[in-house]
Coordinates of C-alpha atoms in Angstrom, one line a residue:
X1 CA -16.6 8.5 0.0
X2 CA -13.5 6.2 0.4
X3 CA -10.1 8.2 1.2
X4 CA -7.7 6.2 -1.5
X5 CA -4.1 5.7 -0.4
X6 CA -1.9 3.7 -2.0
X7 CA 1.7 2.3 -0.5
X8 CA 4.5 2.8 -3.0
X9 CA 8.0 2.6 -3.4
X10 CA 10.2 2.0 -6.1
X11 CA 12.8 0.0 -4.0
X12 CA 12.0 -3.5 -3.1
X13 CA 12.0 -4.9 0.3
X14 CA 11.2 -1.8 1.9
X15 CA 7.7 -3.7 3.6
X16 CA 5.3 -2.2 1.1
X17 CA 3.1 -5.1 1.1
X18 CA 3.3 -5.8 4.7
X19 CA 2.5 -2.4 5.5
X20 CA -0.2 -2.5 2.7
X21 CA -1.7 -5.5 4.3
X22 CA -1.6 -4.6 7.9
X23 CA -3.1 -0.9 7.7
X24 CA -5.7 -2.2 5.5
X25 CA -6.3 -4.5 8.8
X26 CA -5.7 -1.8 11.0
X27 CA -8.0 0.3 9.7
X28 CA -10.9 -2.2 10.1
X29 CA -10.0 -3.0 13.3
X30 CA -11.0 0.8 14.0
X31 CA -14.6 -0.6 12.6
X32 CA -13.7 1.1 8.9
X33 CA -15.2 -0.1 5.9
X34 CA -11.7 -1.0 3.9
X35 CA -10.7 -2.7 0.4
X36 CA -7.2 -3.7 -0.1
X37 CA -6.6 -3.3 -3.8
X38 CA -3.9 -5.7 -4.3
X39 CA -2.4 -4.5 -7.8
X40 CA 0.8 -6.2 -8.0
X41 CA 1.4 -9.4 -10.2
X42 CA 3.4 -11.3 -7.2
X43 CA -0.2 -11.6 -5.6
X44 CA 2.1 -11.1 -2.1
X45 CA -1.3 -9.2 -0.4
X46 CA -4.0 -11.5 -1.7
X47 CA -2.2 -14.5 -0.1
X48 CA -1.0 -12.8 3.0
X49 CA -4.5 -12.2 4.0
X50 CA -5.7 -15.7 3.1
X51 CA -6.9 -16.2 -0.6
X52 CA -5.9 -18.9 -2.6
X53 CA -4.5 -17.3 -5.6
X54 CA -3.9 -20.2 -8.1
X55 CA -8.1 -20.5 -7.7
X56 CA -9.1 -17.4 -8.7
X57 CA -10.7 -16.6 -11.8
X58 CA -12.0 -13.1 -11.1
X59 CA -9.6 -10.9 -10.0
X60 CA -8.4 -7.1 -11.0
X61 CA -6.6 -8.3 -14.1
X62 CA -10.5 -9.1 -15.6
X63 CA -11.7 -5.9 -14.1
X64 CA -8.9 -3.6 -16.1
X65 CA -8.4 -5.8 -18.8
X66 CA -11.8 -8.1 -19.7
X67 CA -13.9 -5.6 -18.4
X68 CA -15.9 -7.8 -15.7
X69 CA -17.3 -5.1 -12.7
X70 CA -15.5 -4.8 -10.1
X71 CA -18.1 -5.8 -7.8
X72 CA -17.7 -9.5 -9.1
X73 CA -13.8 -9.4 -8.0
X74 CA -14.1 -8.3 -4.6
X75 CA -13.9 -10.7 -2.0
X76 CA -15.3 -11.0 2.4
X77 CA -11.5 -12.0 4.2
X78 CA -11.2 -13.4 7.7
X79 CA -11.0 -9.9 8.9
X80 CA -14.3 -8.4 9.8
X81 CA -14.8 -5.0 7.8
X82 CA -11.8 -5.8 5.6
X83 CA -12.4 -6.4 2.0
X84 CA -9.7 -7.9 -0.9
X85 CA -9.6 -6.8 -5.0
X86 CA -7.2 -9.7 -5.7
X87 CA -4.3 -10.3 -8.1
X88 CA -2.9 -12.9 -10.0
X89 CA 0.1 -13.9 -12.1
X90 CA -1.8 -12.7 -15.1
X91 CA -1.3 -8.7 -14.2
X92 CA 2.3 -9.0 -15.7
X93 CA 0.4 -9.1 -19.2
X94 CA -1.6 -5.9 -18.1
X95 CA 0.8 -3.4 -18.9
X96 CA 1.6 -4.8 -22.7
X97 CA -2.2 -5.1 -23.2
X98 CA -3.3 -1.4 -21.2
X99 CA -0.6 0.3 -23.5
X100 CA -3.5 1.0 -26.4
X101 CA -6.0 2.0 -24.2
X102 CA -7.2 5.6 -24.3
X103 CA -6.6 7.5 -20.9
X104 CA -4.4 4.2 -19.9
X105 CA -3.5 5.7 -16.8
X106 CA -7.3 5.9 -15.8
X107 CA -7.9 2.9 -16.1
X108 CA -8.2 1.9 -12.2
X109 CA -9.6 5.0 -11.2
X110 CA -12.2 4.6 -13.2
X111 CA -12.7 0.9 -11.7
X112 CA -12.3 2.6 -8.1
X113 CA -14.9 5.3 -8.6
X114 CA -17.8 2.9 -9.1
X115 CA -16.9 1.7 -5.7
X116 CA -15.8 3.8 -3.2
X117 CA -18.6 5.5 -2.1
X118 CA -18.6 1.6 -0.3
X119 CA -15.9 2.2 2.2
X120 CA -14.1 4.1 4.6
X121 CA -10.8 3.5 3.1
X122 CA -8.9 2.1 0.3
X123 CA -5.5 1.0 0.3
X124 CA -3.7 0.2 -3.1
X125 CA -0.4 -2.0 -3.3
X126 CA 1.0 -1.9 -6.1
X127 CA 4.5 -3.3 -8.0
X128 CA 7.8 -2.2 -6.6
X129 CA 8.9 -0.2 -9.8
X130 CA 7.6 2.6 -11.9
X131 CA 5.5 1.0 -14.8
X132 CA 1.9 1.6 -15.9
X133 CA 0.3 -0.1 -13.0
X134 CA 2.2 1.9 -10.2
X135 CA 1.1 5.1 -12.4
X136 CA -2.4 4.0 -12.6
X137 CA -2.0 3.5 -8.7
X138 CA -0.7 7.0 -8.4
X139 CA -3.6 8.4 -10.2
X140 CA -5.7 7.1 -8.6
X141 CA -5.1 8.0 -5.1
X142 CA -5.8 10.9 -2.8
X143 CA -2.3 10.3 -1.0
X144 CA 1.0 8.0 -0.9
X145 CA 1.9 6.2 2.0
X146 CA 6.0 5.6 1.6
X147 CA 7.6 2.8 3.4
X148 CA 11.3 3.4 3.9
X149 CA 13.6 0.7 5.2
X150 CA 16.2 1.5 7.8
X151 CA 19.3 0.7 5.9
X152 CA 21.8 2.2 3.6
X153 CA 20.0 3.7 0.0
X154 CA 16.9 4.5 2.2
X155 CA 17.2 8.7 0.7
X156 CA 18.0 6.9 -2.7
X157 CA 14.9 5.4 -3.0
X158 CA 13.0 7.9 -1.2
X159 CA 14.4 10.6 -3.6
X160 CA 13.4 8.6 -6.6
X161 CA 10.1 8.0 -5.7
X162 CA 9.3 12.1 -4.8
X163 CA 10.4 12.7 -8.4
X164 CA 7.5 10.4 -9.9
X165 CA 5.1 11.6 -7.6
X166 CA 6.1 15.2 -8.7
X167 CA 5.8 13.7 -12.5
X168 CA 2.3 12.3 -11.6
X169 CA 1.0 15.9 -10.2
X170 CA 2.1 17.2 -13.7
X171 CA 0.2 15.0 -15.9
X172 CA -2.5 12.7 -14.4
X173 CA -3.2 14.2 -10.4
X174 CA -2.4 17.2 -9.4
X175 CA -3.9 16.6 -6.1
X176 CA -1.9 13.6 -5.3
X177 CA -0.7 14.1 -1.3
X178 CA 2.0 13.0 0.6
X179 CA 0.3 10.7 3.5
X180 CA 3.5 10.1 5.2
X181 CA 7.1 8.2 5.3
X182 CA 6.8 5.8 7.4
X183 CA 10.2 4.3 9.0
X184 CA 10.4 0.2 8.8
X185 CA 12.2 -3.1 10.1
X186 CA 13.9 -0.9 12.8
X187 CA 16.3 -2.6 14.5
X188 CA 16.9 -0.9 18.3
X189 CA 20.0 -2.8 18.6
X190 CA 22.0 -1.3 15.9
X191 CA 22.6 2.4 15.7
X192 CA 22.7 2.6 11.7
X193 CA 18.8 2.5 12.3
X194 CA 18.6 5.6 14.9
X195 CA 20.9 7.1 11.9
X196 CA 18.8 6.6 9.1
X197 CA 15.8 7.9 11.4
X198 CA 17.6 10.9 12.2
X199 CA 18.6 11.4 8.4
X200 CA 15.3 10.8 7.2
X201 CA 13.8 13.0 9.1
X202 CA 16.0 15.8 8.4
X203 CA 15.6 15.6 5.0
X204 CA 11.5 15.0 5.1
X205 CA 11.0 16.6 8.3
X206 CA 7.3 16.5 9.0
X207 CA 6.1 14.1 6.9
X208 CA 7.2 11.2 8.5
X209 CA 4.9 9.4 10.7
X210 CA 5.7 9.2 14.5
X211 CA 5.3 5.9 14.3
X212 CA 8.0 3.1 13.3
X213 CA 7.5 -0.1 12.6
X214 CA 10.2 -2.3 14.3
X215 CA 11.6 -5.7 13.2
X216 CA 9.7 -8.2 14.4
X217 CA 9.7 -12.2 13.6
X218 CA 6.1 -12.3 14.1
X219 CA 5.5 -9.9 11.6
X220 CA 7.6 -11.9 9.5
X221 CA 5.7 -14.9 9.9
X222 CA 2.7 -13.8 9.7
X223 CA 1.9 -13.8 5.7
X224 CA 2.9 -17.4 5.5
X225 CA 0.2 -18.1 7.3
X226 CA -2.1 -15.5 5.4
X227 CA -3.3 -13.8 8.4
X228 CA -2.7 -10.0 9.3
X229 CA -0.3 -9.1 12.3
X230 CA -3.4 -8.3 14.2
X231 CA -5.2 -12.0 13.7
X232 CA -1.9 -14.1 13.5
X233 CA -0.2 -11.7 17.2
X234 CA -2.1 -9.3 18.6
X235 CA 0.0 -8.6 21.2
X236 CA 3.4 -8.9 19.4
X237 CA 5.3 -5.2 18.9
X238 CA 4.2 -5.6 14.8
X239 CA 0.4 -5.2 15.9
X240 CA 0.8 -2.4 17.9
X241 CA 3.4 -0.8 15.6
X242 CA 0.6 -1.0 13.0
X243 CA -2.5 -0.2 15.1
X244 CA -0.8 3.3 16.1
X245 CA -0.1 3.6 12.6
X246 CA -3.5 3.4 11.7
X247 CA -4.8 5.8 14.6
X248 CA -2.5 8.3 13.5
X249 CA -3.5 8.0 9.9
X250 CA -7.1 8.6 11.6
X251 CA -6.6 11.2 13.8
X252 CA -4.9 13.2 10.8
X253 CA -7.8 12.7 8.7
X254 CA -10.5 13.6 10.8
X255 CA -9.0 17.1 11.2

């Protein structure tokens, strides 16, 4: 049965759906069986691993909204192992249209459970605020991975986003973990980075991964071309940033 994590955090730019993207990648690469849930209505993870999203006509939106089985929405990528639930522009509708619904905050897990015994992992990205389709996220993972940029209002967001995770134990999963704060677009070259490391970690201590992922214009790049780190630079310092992110990930869970 699929271990479901889903990358969250209420601040934008903090590389949720670059981090979303390349563990999902990562993880195959470690010859996992993976589905990248792409949940957000920007549709930033379904292009940057290659799928034309303005030619799409299944995609989660029918699955939560129309009903279609989510088996018809799930699409092969260029990655071996790595599998894609797609979004599109239409998701910004989902919310108005999921608010009648009973158990609306279900509504994916219920999508997810018909699935999962499929894979290895499953890694959810969802919208870079708190509505319904970040809770039904939430809800429907075993564990939040929590990108954190190094800059100023890193602890702001981070604070923020322990309070809705502490909301979402309360009402809809009380068994939602903490996978790990994970430290991004570090910058070696500017000591306001090696601060907000230090601070982080003082105030999270040991949940945050040992890994960081440092700035890298390759990493940057590399969803233009709608490729993963790993297929666009393999050997750039974004690949292996997010390879030992994914071993460490693995080597936690196998315990």
């Amino acid at each position: 049965m699929a271990k479901i994590i889903t990358v969250s955090n209420q601040k934008g730019g903090v590389g949720k759906t670059t981090t979303a993207i390349n563990i999902s990648a990562s993880f195959a690469a470690f010859d996992k069986q993976v589905l990248l849930v792409d949940i957000d209505p920007q549709a930033n993870a379904s292009s940057g691993v290659g799928v034309d999203i303005d030619n799409l006509d299944k995609t989660i939106y029918e699955v939560l909204i129309d009903g279609l089985a989510i088996e018809e929405a799930i699409l092969p990528t260029e990655m071996p192992l790595l599998h894609l639930l797609p979004s599109h522009i239409n998701l910004v509708g989902a919310e108005i249209q999921m608010v009648n619904l009973d158990e609306r905050q279900k509504v994916l897990k219920s999508k997810l459970n018909k699935i999962r015994d499929n894979f290895d992992y499953i890694v959810i990205d969802c919208p870079p605020s708190l509505g319904l389709l970040t809770l039904n996220s939430l809800t429907s993972a075993d564990s939040v991975l929590i990108p954190v940029q190094c800059e100023y209002y890193a602890m702001e967001g981070l604070a923020k986003l322990f309070k809705t995770i502490s909301i979402v134990r309360e009402t809809t999963n009380p068994y939602l973990e903490i996978e790990g704060v994970l430290l991004t677009q570090y910058d070696s070259r500017l000591r306001l980075s090696a601060q907000i490391v230090e601070d982080i970690k003082k105030y999270v201590k040991e949940m945050t991964f040992n890994t960081i992922i440092h700035r890298n214009v390759r990493l940057a790049e590399s969803p233009s071309h709608g490729k993963p780190i790993i297929l666009y630079d393999a050997e750039c310092s974004g690949a292996v940033n997010y390879l030992a992110l994914a071993k460490e990930i693995l080597e936690k869970n196998s315990c």
